[in-house]
Each structure stands twice: as structure tokens, then as C-alpha cells.
XYZ file of C-alpha atoms in Angstrom:
147
model
C 66.797 99.694 70.833
C 69.653 99.189 73.330
C 71.540 96.877 71.397
C 71.262 99.426 68.316
C 72.769 102.103 70.702
C 75.118 100.303 71.865
C 76.333 98.937 68.074
C 76.260 102.573 67.260
C 78.550 103.700 70.055
C 80.949 100.766 69.405
C 81.199 101.786 65.766
C 81.830 105.185 66.546
C 84.512 104.437 69.189
C 86.066 102.261 66.383
C 85.900 105.153 63.998
C 87.294 107.469 66.591
C 90.373 105.096 66.909
C 90.840 104.633 63.083
C 90.962 108.386 62.784
C 93.832 108.646 65.519
C 95.610 106.302 63.773
C 94.937 107.485 60.736
C 96.222 111.260 62.097
C 99.606 109.569 63.055
C 99.913 107.767 59.935
C 99.239 110.922 58.024
C 101.708 112.908 60.006
C 104.111 110.366 59.160
C 103.223 110.009 55.807
C 103.411 113.650 54.914
C 106.627 113.826 56.854
C 108.216 110.967 54.593
C 106.701 112.828 51.823
C 108.370 116.264 52.586
C 111.663 114.225 53.244
C 111.758 112.572 50.011
C 110.584 115.440 47.740
C 112.095 118.519 49.558
C 115.287 117.124 51.133
C 115.639 114.045 48.831
C 114.922 115.940 45.756
C 112.254 113.118 44.291
C 109.362 113.734 42.250
C 106.301 113.956 44.075
C 104.819 110.723 42.674
C 107.466 108.779 43.923
C 107.732 110.394 47.134
C 104.052 109.666 47.492
C 104.737 106.135 46.876
C 107.582 106.072 49.488
C 105.284 107.447 51.846
C 102.586 104.666 51.039
C 104.979 102.038 51.956
C 106.022 103.565 54.970
C 102.384 104.367 56.332
C 101.060 101.036 55.401
C 103.364 99.091 57.943
C 102.599 101.619 60.625
C 98.823 101.330 59.792
C 98.693 97.804 59.570
C 100.094 97.222 62.851
C 98.256 100.049 64.570
C 94.955 99.505 62.923
C 95.140 95.572 63.673
C 95.664 96.065 67.290
C 94.224 99.432 68.551
C 91.174 99.963 65.871
C 89.770 96.768 65.175
C 91.599 94.505 68.146
C 92.577 91.546 65.755
C 93.594 88.752 68.098
C 96.437 87.744 66.053
C 97.970 89.060 63.025
C 98.030 86.548 60.143
C 99.423 86.942 56.530
C 96.246 86.470 54.809
C 95.109 89.773 56.725
C 98.169 91.610 55.640
C 97.527 90.412 52.049
C 94.035 91.834 52.209
C 95.339 94.893 53.782
C 97.861 95.482 51.099
C 95.463 94.741 48.487
C 92.861 97.374 49.632
C 95.796 100.212 50.146
C 97.343 99.218 46.692
C 93.925 99.801 45.108
C 93.571 103.077 47.256
C 97.257 103.875 46.390
C 96.204 103.756 42.406
C 93.288 105.452 42.751
C 94.492 108.762 44.667
C 97.939 108.391 42.907
C 95.879 109.063 39.704
C 93.692 111.626 41.634
C 96.855 113.335 42.919
C 98.362 113.835 39.637
C 95.206 115.165 38.414
C 94.772 117.312 41.327
C 98.462 118.949 40.680
C 99.017 118.737 36.823
C 95.405 119.714 35.748
C 94.057 121.736 38.675
C 97.513 123.076 39.650
C 97.086 122.183 43.175
C 100.294 122.115 45.631
C 100.817 118.354 46.272
C 100.631 119.072 49.891
C 97.181 120.349 49.781
C 96.370 117.735 46.942
C 97.369 114.992 49.505
C 95.629 116.475 52.364
C 92.610 116.737 50.339
C 92.955 113.054 49.398
C 93.703 111.852 52.978
C 90.103 113.695 54.047
C 88.057 111.831 51.280
C 89.971 108.590 51.947
C 88.867 108.091 55.776
C 85.547 106.768 55.316
C 86.320 104.662 52.116
C 89.461 103.220 53.803
C 87.696 102.611 57.167
C 84.837 100.633 55.557
C 87.257 98.887 53.276
C 89.875 97.760 56.263
C 86.630 97.023 58.242
C 85.056 94.675 55.826
C 88.009 93.448 53.808
C 91.325 93.485 55.776
C 89.770 92.736 59.000
C 86.845 91.039 58.091
C 84.740 92.140 60.737
C 80.723 92.134 59.721
C 77.419 91.491 61.410
C 78.835 88.349 63.342
C 81.660 90.643 65.027
C 81.252 93.420 67.676
C 83.118 96.395 66.651
C 86.414 96.548 68.340
C 86.583 92.720 68.989
C 88.532 90.643 66.537
C 86.587 87.324 67.613
C 83.627 85.996 66.063
C 80.641 86.824 68.365
C 79.070 83.349 67.580
C 82.168 81.589 68.854
């Protein structure tokens, strides 16, 4: 029972760190999106994709070090991280276009809505796919528990 409580606390702490990193990335992404669209005159989809690349670099570094405490950054984990985010980008770009074009939501409001939905989805995807943290690893520990 105590182990389950400790595991739950560790998972909650890891999710909280993920949310802090996500908030920072979101703010950076929104600034990039607004700069590209409002100042640069780019279409909102182009701005959204541009913001994706900026926030990916920042998110990969911060989540690897701060959220999931990965002891080393490897190309394979970067490839997995990018794969997860490209899948999410594809789904979210289609959802963004649907929200803006069909439901006539302001692109900034639609982006905020999608970011909120993505928090738990991307957390679990990065935890299990990008950084490969599973039952044999303690949350926040980039090493195998059995090692």
C-alpha cells in the first residue's frame, strides 16, 4: 500500500512537471504563432506548424531533463519524440482547421482548447513512447529500476 502511495505521488509530481514544461512551451508556441500570423502575415496553419517546430525543440529538452529525468539524450528518443509530436500535429492541425473553418472559432481559442485536450494525451504518449518509462522504471527516473 505504501509503495502504491509513493508511486502515485511520483506520478503526480511528474505530471505537474510536465504541465509546467507544457505551460512554458505553450506560451512560447503562442508567441511564435501570434508573431508569425499577426506580425508576419502568415496563414494560421503555417503559423501553427511553425510554432510546432519551435515548441518541439524546447519541449524535448525540458521534458527530457526536467520531467522524465532522462540521463542521456539519444537520437532514438528524439526520433520517437518527434514521431509522437508529428502524429499529434497532424491530428491537431485537422482539428484546428475543423474548429476554425466549420465551427468558426478564433484560431487562438481553438489552439487553447486543443492544448488543454492534449495535456493528458501527450503526457502518456511521451512517457511510454518517447522516453519509454514503464513499470520497470520509477517516475522521474531515466534508469531501469532492475538495473
